[in-house]
Amino acid sequence: MVATGRYNTLSVIKQKEFGVYLDGENLGEILLPARYVPDNCKLGDKLEVFVYLDSEDFLIATTDKPLAQVGDFVLLRCADVTPVGAFLDWGLPKQLLVPFSEQPVRMQKDKSYLVYIYLDNITNRIVATTKLDRFLDKTPAEYKEGETVELTIANRTDLGIKAVVNGTHWGLIHQSDLFRRLHFGQSLQGYIKQIRPDGKLDLCLDKPGYGKVSGLAGQVLERLKAEGGYMAVNDKTDPQVITRLFGSSKKAFKMAIGTLYKQRLIDISPDGIRLIDAN
């Protein structure tokens, strides 16, 4: 089924001077204007296009790539505020509307907001909202501890930083697990640290357990190579220095260099750590 507000692969069924018509199946014929038609395009060709509504609310296709599509959580800049709502720059000529009813706090021009993009079932228009909760699953998540997930960083709380997990659930990175700077709206890979009895998710940025040590150990090893085989850090170094250099807790760093030492890859001395074979 062809979906509005998403990428679709559609067949060329008509050619006109002003563009080509694509088979939109359940949505009918969809125009791809001439400026987007690839050279040597012919009937029957299949084109990957983004389908959306133009300024007249007619379905249209484009080969331009927006910054996000329906179903995505994304950080977007407010380009304008009008009597009907705020408009966000999402990389297409027609900007993305956020109705005032979808703004708990009124948006301001040139500020960026984390929004969810959805298709309004009443107007059939693509719109965005900052009311994220109603688009996230409230049922307990079926994840496993240590599982790799995709995170979108949201707001900070007293306990840490909330993040959207795989576009479906809320999760929390506790303050004690924050060893690197994160940015509002940032997308990155993370891990399920713990599933609490109430089904809520605790997250971390490094793989829990041995995997975490292994990952950090590799980071230390690469940094040592880049520094010529020696760094003036060891298990006695100030924790703040460790966090600044490796984005890690001192405990995790000590486990990492201990792993490298046991593998006879480094030597640990009172003045620092050194590659046993720097070649």
PDB file of C-alpha atoms in Angstrom:
ATOM      1  CA  MET A   1       0.000   0.000   0.000  1.00  0.00           C
ATOM      2  CA  VAL A   2       1.317   3.438  -0.964  1.00  0.00           C
ATOM      3  CA  ALA A   3       1.666   5.747   2.063  1.00  0.00           C
ATOM      4  CA  THR A   4       1.475   9.530   2.225  1.00  0.00           C
ATOM      5  CA  GLY A   5       4.390  11.134   4.024  1.00  0.00           C
ATOM      6  CA  ARG A   6       6.749   8.248   3.346  1.00  0.00           C
ATOM      7  CA  TYR A   7       9.123   6.945   0.699  1.00  0.00           C
ATOM      8  CA  ASN A   8       7.507   4.694  -1.911  1.00  0.00           C
ATOM      9  CA  THR A   9       8.762   2.904  -5.016  1.00  0.00           C
ATOM     10  CA  LEU A  10       6.250   3.660  -7.787  1.00  0.00           C
ATOM     11  CA  SER A  11       5.954   2.835 -11.502  1.00  0.00           C
ATOM     12  CA  VAL A  12       5.790   5.464 -14.257  1.00  0.00           C
ATOM     13  CA  ILE A  13       2.428   5.120 -16.064  1.00  0.00           C
ATOM     14  CA  LYS A  14       2.124   8.399 -18.022  1.00  0.00           C
ATOM     15  CA  GLN A  15       4.562  10.914 -19.483  1.00  0.00           C
ATOM     16  CA  LYS A  16       3.680  14.594 -19.943  1.00  0.00           C
ATOM     17  CA  GLU A  17       5.656  17.751 -20.721  1.00  0.00           C
ATOM     18  CA  PHE A  18       5.183  18.918 -17.125  1.00  0.00           C
ATOM     19  CA  GLY A  19       6.266  15.618 -15.571  1.00  0.00           C
ATOM     20  CA  VAL A  20       5.272  11.992 -15.230  1.00  0.00           C
ATOM     21  CA  TYR A  21       2.410  10.288 -13.473  1.00  0.00           C
ATOM     22  CA  LEU A  22       3.164   7.445 -11.091  1.00  0.00           C
ATOM     23  CA  ASP A  23       0.947   4.552 -10.117  1.00  0.00           C
ATOM     24  CA  GLY A  24      -0.087   5.444  -6.579  1.00  0.00           C
ATOM     25  CA  GLU A  25      -2.227   2.312  -6.312  1.00  0.00           C
ATOM     26  CA  ASN A  26      -4.664   3.019  -3.450  1.00  0.00           C
ATOM     27  CA  LEU A  27      -3.964   6.776  -3.766  1.00  0.00           C
ATOM     28  CA  GLY A  28      -4.514   6.994  -7.533  1.00  0.00           C
ATOM     29  CA  GLU A  29      -2.178   8.704 -10.002  1.00  0.00           C
ATOM     30  CA  ILE A  30       0.512  10.898  -8.445  1.00  0.00           C
ATOM     31  CA  LEU A  31       2.404  13.590 -10.350  1.00  0.00           C
ATOM     32  CA  LEU A  32       6.185  13.774 -10.272  1.00  0.00           C
ATOM     33  CA  PRO A  33       6.976  17.278 -11.640  1.00  0.00           C
ATOM     34  CA  ALA A  34       9.425  17.516 -14.552  1.00  0.00           C
ATOM     35  CA  ARG A  35      12.232  19.025 -12.452  1.00  0.00           C
ATOM     36  CA  TYR A  36      12.408  15.788 -10.457  1.00  0.00           C
ATOM     37  CA  VAL A  37      12.143  13.336 -13.365  1.00  0.00           C
ATOM     38  CA  PRO A  38      15.439  11.487 -13.993  1.00  0.00           C
ATOM     39  CA  ASP A  39      17.056  11.680 -17.422  1.00  0.00           C
ATOM     40  CA  ASN A  40      15.987   8.947 -19.853  1.00  0.00           C
ATOM     41  CA  CYS A  41      12.983   8.096 -17.694  1.00  0.00           C
ATOM     42  CA  LYS A  42      10.482   5.881 -19.551  1.00  0.00           C
ATOM     43  CA  LEU A  43       7.159   4.136 -19.013  1.00  0.00           C
ATOM     44  CA  GLY A  44       7.396   1.232 -16.602  1.00  0.00           C
ATOM     45  CA  ASP A  45      10.422   2.593 -14.737  1.00  0.00           C
ATOM     46  CA  LYS A  46      10.228   2.290 -10.964  1.00  0.00           C
ATOM     47  CA  LEU A  47      11.243   5.405  -9.021  1.00  0.00           C
ATOM     48  CA  GLU A  48      11.784   5.894  -5.323  1.00  0.00           C
ATOM     49  CA  VAL A  49       9.892   9.042  -4.370  1.00  0.00           C
ATOM     50  CA  PHE A  50       8.540  10.805  -1.314  1.00  0.00           C
ATOM     51  CA  VAL A  51       4.776  11.345  -1.463  1.00  0.00           C
ATOM     52  CA  TYR A  52       3.249  14.359   0.282  1.00  0.00           C
ATOM     53  CA  LEU A  53       0.712  17.186  -0.174  1.00  0.00           C
ATOM     54  CA  ASP A  54       1.662  20.333  -2.074  1.00  0.00           C
ATOM     55  CA  SER A  55       0.584  23.876  -1.147  1.00  0.00           C
ATOM     56  CA  GLU A  56      -2.833  23.193  -2.687  1.00  0.00           C
ATOM     57  CA  ASP A  57      -3.193  19.950  -0.707  1.00  0.00           C
ATOM     58  CA  PHE A  58      -2.851  17.787  -3.817  1.00  0.00           C
ATOM     59  CA  LEU A  59      -0.800  14.599  -3.651  1.00  0.00           C
ATOM     60  CA  ILE A  60       2.564  15.058  -5.293  1.00  0.00           C
ATOM     61  CA  ALA A  61       5.838  13.144  -5.471  1.00  0.00           C
ATOM     62  CA  THR A  62       9.397  14.365  -5.186  1.00  0.00           C
ATOM     63  CA  THR A  63      12.883  12.886  -5.322  1.00  0.00           C
ATOM     64  CA  ASP A  64      13.991  15.444  -2.736  1.00  0.00           C
ATOM     65  CA  LYS A  65      14.710  13.820   0.601  1.00  0.00           C
ATOM     66  CA  PRO A  66      13.054  15.395   3.648  1.00  0.00           C
ATOM     67  CA  LEU A  67      14.783  15.324   7.016  1.00  0.00           C
ATOM     68  CA  ALA A  68      12.206  12.823   8.301  1.00  0.00           C
ATOM     69  CA  GLN A  69       8.990  11.057   7.356  1.00  0.00           C
ATOM     70  CA  VAL A  70       5.699  10.056   8.945  1.00  0.00           C
ATOM     71  CA  GLY A  71       6.362   7.952  12.037  1.00  0.00           C
ATOM     72  CA  ASP A  72       9.683   9.619  12.900  1.00  0.00           C
ATOM     73  CA  PHE A  73      10.782  11.529  15.988  1.00  0.00           C
ATOM     74  CA  VAL A  74      13.087  14.311  14.810  1.00  0.00           C
ATOM     75  CA  LEU A  75      14.558  17.656  15.850  1.00  0.00           C
ATOM     76  CA  LEU A  76      13.418  20.418  13.463  1.00  0.00           C
ATOM     77  CA  ARG A  77      13.807  24.204  13.324  1.00  0.00           C
ATOM     78  CA  CYS A  78      10.759  26.445  13.480  1.00  0.00           C
ATOM     79  CA  ALA A  79      10.887  28.523  10.290  1.00  0.00           C
ATOM     80  CA  ASP A  80       7.776  30.626  10.910  1.00  0.00           C
ATOM     81  CA  VAL A  81       4.804  31.175  13.203  1.00  0.00           C
ATOM     82  CA  THR A  82       1.473  32.150  11.618  1.00  0.00           C
ATOM     83  CA  PRO A  83      -2.157  32.484  12.764  1.00  0.00           C
ATOM     84  CA  VAL A  84      -2.736  28.773  11.951  1.00  0.00           C
ATOM     85  CA  GLY A  85       0.300  27.375  13.732  1.00  0.00           C
ATOM     86  CA  ALA A  86       4.058  26.971  13.487  1.00  0.00           C
ATOM     87  CA  PHE A  87       5.860  25.770  10.387  1.00  0.00           C
ATOM     88  CA  LEU A  88       8.988  23.657  10.557  1.00  0.00           C
ATOM     89  CA  ASP A  89      11.784  23.350   8.010  1.00  0.00           C
ATOM     90  CA  TRP A  90      11.933  19.677   7.069  1.00  0.00           C
ATOM     91  CA  GLY A  91      13.787  19.969   3.767  1.00  0.00           C
ATOM     92  CA  LEU A  92      10.816  20.306   1.381  1.00  0.00           C
ATOM     93  CA  PRO A  93       9.354  23.406  -0.331  1.00  0.00           C
ATOM     94  CA  LYS A  94       6.131  23.082   1.684  1.00  0.00           C
ATOM     95  CA  GLN A  95       6.997  23.429   5.358  1.00  0.00           C
ATOM     96  CA  LEU A  96       5.619  21.115   8.033  1.00  0.00           C
ATOM     97  CA  LEU A  97       2.694  22.422  10.090  1.00  0.00           C
ATOM     98  CA  VAL A  98       2.461  22.115  13.865  1.00  0.00           C
ATOM     99  CA  PRO A  99      -1.063  23.257  14.818  1.00  0.00           C
ATOM    100  CA  PHE A 100      -1.349  25.323  17.981  1.00  0.00           C
ATOM    101  CA  SER A 101      -3.328  22.448  19.517  1.00  0.00           C
ATOM    102  CA  GLU A 102      -0.186  20.296  19.172  1.00  0.00           C
ATOM    103  CA  GLN A 103       2.029  22.780  21.034  1.00  0.00           C
ATOM    104  CA  PRO A 104       1.808  22.564  24.853  1.00  0.00           C
ATOM    105  CA  VAL A 105       4.325  25.409  24.813  1.00  0.00           C
ATOM    106  CA  ARG A 106       4.027  27.838  21.913  1.00  0.00           C
ATOM    107  CA  MET A 107       6.871  27.492  19.436  1.00  0.00           C
ATOM    108  CA  GLN A 108       9.177  30.366  18.600  1.00  0.00           C
ATOM    109  CA  LYS A 109      10.770  31.156  15.259  1.00  0.00           C
ATOM    110  CA  ASP A 110      14.340  29.856  14.746  1.00  0.00           C
ATOM    111  CA  LYS A 111      14.208  27.570  17.792  1.00  0.00           C
ATOM    112  CA  SER A 112      14.411  23.791  17.343  1.00  0.00           C
ATOM    113  CA  TYR A 113      11.932  21.253  18.721  1.00  0.00           C
ATOM    114  CA  LEU A 114      11.723  17.499  19.033  1.00  0.00           C
ATOM    115  CA  VAL A 115       8.529  16.494  17.223  1.00  0.00           C
ATOM    116  CA  TYR A 116       6.685  13.420  16.022  1.00  0.00           C
ATOM    117  CA  ILE A 117       5.444  13.466  12.420  1.00  0.00           C
ATOM    118  CA  TYR A 118       2.075  11.850  11.716  1.00  0.00           C
ATOM    119  CA  LEU A 119      -0.767  11.783   9.208  1.00  0.00           C
ATOM    120  CA  ASP A 120      -3.896  13.479  10.521  1.00  0.00           C
ATOM    121  CA  ASN A 121      -6.775  11.062   9.918  1.00  0.00           C
ATOM    122  CA  ILE A 122      -9.360  13.838   9.657  1.00  0.00           C
ATOM    123  CA  THR A 123      -7.638  16.272   7.270  1.00  0.00           C
ATOM    124  CA  ASN A 124      -5.274  13.703   5.689  1.00  0.00           C
ATOM    125  CA  ARG A 125      -2.513  16.277   6.111  1.00  0.00           C
ATOM    126  CA  ILE A 126       1.025  15.584   7.286  1.00  0.00           C
ATOM    127  CA  VAL A 127       1.529  17.418  10.570  1.00  0.00           C
ATOM    128  CA  ALA A 128       3.857  17.364  13.564  1.00  0.00           C
ATOM    129  CA  THR A 129       3.393  17.563  17.309  1.00  0.00           C
ATOM    130  CA  THR A 130       5.452  18.088  20.434  1.00  0.00           C
ATOM    131  CA  LYS A 131       2.941  15.956  22.382  1.00  0.00           C
ATOM    132  CA  LEU A 132       5.087  12.850  22.141  1.00  0.00           C
ATOM    133  CA  ASP A 133       3.538  10.674  24.841  1.00  0.00           C
ATOM    134  CA  ARG A 134       0.448   9.631  22.904  1.00  0.00           C
ATOM    135  CA  PHE A 135       2.585   8.198  20.093  1.00  0.00           C
ATOM    136  CA  LEU A 136       4.682   6.003  22.381  1.00  0.00           C
ATOM    137  CA  ASP A 137       3.661   2.534  23.494  1.00  0.00           C
ATOM    138  CA  LYS A 138       2.514   2.361  27.120  1.00  0.00           C
ATOM    139  CA  THR A 139       2.639  -1.447  27.288  1.00  0.00           C
ATOM    140  CA  PRO A 140       5.758  -3.092  28.753  1.00  0.00           C
ATOM    141  CA  ALA A 141       8.483  -3.383  26.148  1.00  0.00           C
ATOM    142  CA  GLU A 142       9.697  -6.781  24.993  1.00  0.00           C
ATOM    143  CA  TYR A 143      13.426  -6.111  25.117  1.00  0.00           C
ATOM    144  CA  LYS A 144      16.332  -8.044  26.575  1.00  0.00           C
ATOM    145  CA  GLU A 145      18.961  -6.605  28.872  1.00  0.00           C
ATOM    146  CA  GLY A 146      22.047  -5.752  26.836  1.00  0.00           C
ATOM    147  CA  GLU A 147      20.032  -5.426  23.603  1.00  0.00           C
ATOM    148  CA  THR A 148      21.194  -2.790  21.123  1.00  0.00           C
ATOM    149  CA  VAL A 149      18.603  -0.066  20.453  1.00  0.00           C
ATOM    150  CA  GLU A 150      18.309   3.231  18.599  1.00  0.00           C
ATOM    151  CA  LEU A 151      17.835   6.278  20.820  1.00  0.00           C
ATOM    152  CA  THR A 152      16.516   9.788  20.215  1.00  0.00           C
ATOM    153  CA  ILE A 153      17.520  12.103  23.037  1.00  0.00           C
ATOM    154  CA  ALA A 154      14.637  14.055  24.571  1.00  0.00           C
ATOM    155  CA  ASN A 155      14.426  16.088  27.767  1.00  0.00           C
ATOM    156  CA  ARG A 156      16.494  16.124  30.936  1.00  0.00           C
ATOM    157  CA  THR A 157      14.923  15.152  34.267  1.00  0.00           C
ATOM    158  CA  ASP A 158      16.141  15.113  37.862  1.00  0.00           C
ATOM    159  CA  LEU A 159      17.158  11.459  37.390  1.00  0.00           C
ATOM    160  CA  GLY A 160      18.915  11.767  34.028  1.00  0.00           C
ATOM    161  CA  ILE A 161      17.954  12.075  30.370  1.00  0.00           C
ATOM    162  CA  LYS A 162      14.827  10.642  28.748  1.00  0.00           C
ATOM    163  CA  ALA A 163      15.165   9.075  25.311  1.00  0.00           C
ATOM    164  CA  VAL A 164      12.802   7.530  22.770  1.00  0.00           C
ATOM    165  CA  VAL A 165      13.756   3.864  22.282  1.00  0.00           C
ATOM    166  CA  ASN A 166      13.367   2.450  18.743  1.00  0.00           C
ATOM    167  CA  GLY A 167      10.621   4.993  18.131  1.00  0.00           C
ATOM    168  CA  THR A 168       8.236   3.101  20.426  1.00  0.00           C
ATOM    169  CA  HIS A 169       8.971   3.517  24.148  1.00  0.00           C
ATOM    170  CA  TRP A 170      10.389   5.957  26.658  1.00  0.00           C
ATOM    171  CA  GLY A 171      13.626   5.039  28.386  1.00  0.00           C
ATOM    172  CA  LEU A 172      15.913   6.760  30.871  1.00  0.00           C
ATOM    173  CA  ILE A 173      19.683   7.191  30.930  1.00  0.00           C
ATOM    174  CA  HIS A 174      20.446   7.723  34.609  1.00  0.00           C
ATOM    175  CA  GLN A 175      22.803  10.492  35.614  1.00  0.00           C
ATOM    176  CA  SER A 176      25.319   7.908  36.839  1.00  0.00           C
ATOM    177  CA  ASP A 177      25.556   6.472  33.296  1.00  0.00           C
ATOM    178  CA  LEU A 178      26.121   9.802  31.541  1.00  0.00           C
ATOM    179  CA  PHE A 179      29.808   9.895  30.630  1.00  0.00           C
ATOM    180  CA  ARG A 180      29.549  11.921  27.442  1.00  0.00           C
ATOM    181  CA  ARG A 181      27.786  15.044  26.266  1.00  0.00           C
ATOM    182  CA  LEU A 182      24.409  14.434  24.640  1.00  0.00           C
ATOM    183  CA  HIS A 183      22.373  16.869  22.585  1.00  0.00           C
ATOM    184  CA  PHE A 184      18.620  17.395  22.497  1.00  0.00           C
ATOM    185  CA  GLY A 185      17.197  15.560  19.467  1.00  0.00           C
ATOM    186  CA  GLN A 186      20.405  13.593  18.887  1.00  0.00           C
ATOM    187  CA  SER A 187      20.051  10.079  17.437  1.00  0.00           C
ATOM    188  CA  LEU A 188      22.540   7.438  18.524  1.00  0.00           C
ATOM    189  CA  GLN A 189      22.945   3.792  19.444  1.00  0.00           C
ATOM    190  CA  GLY A 190      22.461   2.673  23.018  1.00  0.00           C
ATOM    191  CA  TYR A 191      21.699  -0.411  25.091  1.00  0.00           C
ATOM    192  CA  ILE A 192      19.014  -1.737  27.415  1.00  0.00           C
ATOM    193  CA  LYS A 193      20.663  -1.716  30.820  1.00  0.00           C
ATOM    194  CA  GLN A 194      17.706  -2.953  32.828  1.00  0.00           C
ATOM    195  CA  ILE A 195      13.981  -3.618  32.511  1.00  0.00           C
ATOM    196  CA  ARG A 196      12.351  -2.569  35.757  1.00  0.00           C
ATOM    197  CA  PRO A 197       9.478  -4.517  37.383  1.00  0.00           C
ATOM    198  CA  ASP A 198       7.013  -1.876  36.116  1.00  0.00           C
ATOM    199  CA  GLY A 199       8.260  -2.429  32.547  1.00  0.00           C
ATOM    200  CA  LYS A 200      10.128   0.882  32.310  1.00  0.00           C
ATOM    201  CA  LEU A 201      13.506   0.905  30.604  1.00  0.00           C
ATOM    202  CA  ASP A 202      16.857   1.954  32.007  1.00  0.00           C
ATOM    203  CA  LEU A 203      19.380   2.706  29.272  1.00  0.00           C
ATOM    204  CA  CYS A 204      23.131   3.044  28.930  1.00  0.00           C
ATOM    205  CA  LEU A 205      25.451   4.207  26.168  1.00  0.00           C
ATOM    206  CA  ASP A 206      28.006   1.413  26.517  1.00  0.00           C
ATOM    207  CA  LYS A 207      27.215  -2.282  26.314  1.00  0.00           C
ATOM    208  CA  PRO A 208      26.621  -3.598  29.835  1.00  0.00           C
ATOM    209  CA  GLY A 209      28.899  -6.178  31.407  1.00  0.00           C
ATOM    210  CA  TYR A 210      31.958  -7.580  29.662  1.00  0.00           C
ATOM    211  CA  GLY A 211      30.930  -6.103  26.329  1.00  0.00           C
ATOM    212  CA  LYS A 212      31.254  -2.659  27.829  1.00  0.00           C
ATOM    213  CA  VAL A 213      34.744  -3.365  29.066  1.00  0.00           C
ATOM    214  CA  SER A 214      35.690  -4.838  25.690  1.00  0.00           C
ATOM    215  CA  GLY A 215      34.406  -1.786  23.841  1.00  0.00           C
ATOM    216  CA  LEU A 216      36.184   0.652  26.105  1.00  0.00           C
ATOM    217  CA  ALA A 217      39.333  -1.480  26.027  1.00  0.00           C
ATOM    218  CA  GLY A 218      39.354  -1.153  22.248  1.00  0.00           C
ATOM    219  CA  GLN A 219      38.906   2.595  22.562  1.00  0.00           C
ATOM    220  CA  VAL A 220      41.858   2.832  24.953  1.00  0.00           C
ATOM    221  CA  LEU A 221      43.964   0.695  22.637  1.00  0.00           C
ATOM    222  CA  GLU A 222      43.210   2.889  19.613  1.00  0.00           C
ATOM    223  CA  ARG A 223      43.923   6.040  21.608  1.00  0.00           C
ATOM    224  CA  LEU A 224      47.245   4.583  22.748  1.00  0.00           C
ATOM    225  CA  LYS A 225      48.214   3.828  19.144  1.00  0.00           C
ATOM    226  CA  ALA A 226      47.263   7.358  18.082  1.00  0.00           C
ATOM    227  CA  GLU A 227      49.391   8.778  20.918  1.00  0.00           C
ATOM    228  CA  GLY A 228      52.471   6.816  19.850  1.00  0.00           C
ATOM    229  CA  GLY A 229      52.058   3.978  22.338  1.00  0.00           C
ATOM    230  CA  TYR A 230      52.047   5.897  25.633  1.00  0.00           C
ATOM    231  CA  MET A 231      49.557   7.888  27.736  1.00  0.00           C
ATOM    232  CA  ALA A 232      50.089   9.417  31.156  1.00  0.00           C
ATOM    233  CA  VAL A 233      46.975   7.837  32.667  1.00  0.00           C
ATOM    234  CA  ASN A 234      46.468   4.768  34.849  1.00  0.00           C
ATOM    235  CA  ASP A 235      44.241   3.415  37.618  1.00  0.00           C
ATOM    236  CA  LYS A 236      45.300   6.303  39.881  1.00  0.00           C
ATOM    237  CA  THR A 237      44.261   9.082  37.471  1.00  0.00           C
ATOM    238  CA  ASP A 238      41.565  11.558  38.533  1.00  0.00           C
ATOM    239  CA  PRO A 239      38.078  10.321  37.487  1.00  0.00           C
ATOM    240  CA  GLN A 240      37.288  13.639  35.774  1.00  0.00           C
ATOM    241  CA  VAL A 241      40.332  13.234  33.535  1.00  0.00           C
ATOM    242  CA  ILE A 242      39.185   9.701  32.611  1.00  0.00           C
ATOM    243  CA  THR A 243      35.698  10.950  31.750  1.00  0.00           C
ATOM    244  CA  ARG A 244      37.106  13.793  29.634  1.00  0.00           C
ATOM    245  CA  LEU A 245      39.457  11.493  27.705  1.00  0.00           C
ATOM    246  CA  PHE A 246      37.280   8.422  27.261  1.00  0.00           C
ATOM    247  CA  GLY A 247      33.717   9.392  28.167  1.00  0.00           C
ATOM    248  CA  SER A 248      33.767   6.665  30.806  1.00  0.00           C
ATOM    249  CA  SER A 249      33.646   6.105  34.546  1.00  0.00           C
ATOM    250  CA  LYS A 250      36.924   5.399  36.313  1.00  0.00           C
ATOM    251  CA  LYS A 251      35.653   1.946  37.312  1.00  0.00           C
ATOM    252  CA  ALA A 252      35.002   0.995  33.681  1.00  0.00           C
ATOM    253  CA  PHE A 253      38.407   2.426  32.673  1.00  0.00           C
ATOM    254  CA  LYS A 254      40.196   0.345  35.321  1.00  0.00           C
ATOM    255  CA  MET A 255      38.424  -2.791  34.078  1.00  0.00           C
ATOM    256  CA  ALA A 256      39.354  -1.917  30.494  1.00  0.00           C
ATOM    257  CA  ILE A 257      43.080  -1.446  31.138  1.00  0.00           C
ATOM    258  CA  GLY A 258      42.995  -4.548  33.334  1.00  0.00           C
ATOM    259  CA  THR A 259      41.657  -6.505  30.357  1.00  0.00           C
ATOM    260  CA  LEU A 260      44.390  -5.115  28.102  1.00  0.00           C
ATOM    261  CA  TYR A 261      47.011  -5.927  30.724  1.00  0.00           C
ATOM    262  CA  LYS A 262      45.800  -9.534  31.061  1.00  0.00           C
ATOM    263  CA  GLN A 263      45.948  -9.866  27.272  1.00  0.00           C
ATOM    264  CA  ARG A 264      49.560  -8.609  27.455  1.00  0.00           C
ATOM    265  CA  LEU A 265      48.783  -5.704  25.166  1.00  0.00           C
ATOM    266  CA  ILE A 266      49.822  -2.943  27.577  1.00  0.00           C
ATOM    267  CA  ASP A 267      52.066  -2.339  30.544  1.00  0.00           C
ATOM    268  CA  ILE A 268      50.746  -0.361  33.524  1.00  0.00           C
ATOM    269  CA  SER A 269      53.304   1.702  35.434  1.00  0.00           C
ATOM    270  CA  PRO A 270      53.110   4.461  38.089  1.00  0.00           C
ATOM    271  CA  ASP A 271      53.497   7.107  35.379  1.00  0.00           C
ATOM    272  CA  GLY A 272      51.004   5.777  32.812  1.00  0.00           C
ATOM    273  CA  ILE A 273      50.108   2.992  30.381  1.00  0.00           C
ATOM    274  CA  ARG A 274      52.225   1.857  27.435  1.00  0.00           C
ATOM    275  CA  LEU A 275      51.728  -0.498  24.518  1.00  0.00           C
ATOM    276  CA  ILE A 276      53.924  -3.549  24.859  1.00  0.00           C
ATOM    277  CA  ASP A 277      54.192  -3.673  21.079  1.00  0.00           C
ATOM    278  CA  ALA A 278      53.583  -0.296  19.523  1.00  0.00           C
ATOM    279  CA  ASN A 279      54.235  -1.453  15.977  1.00  0.00           C
TER     280      ASN A 279
END
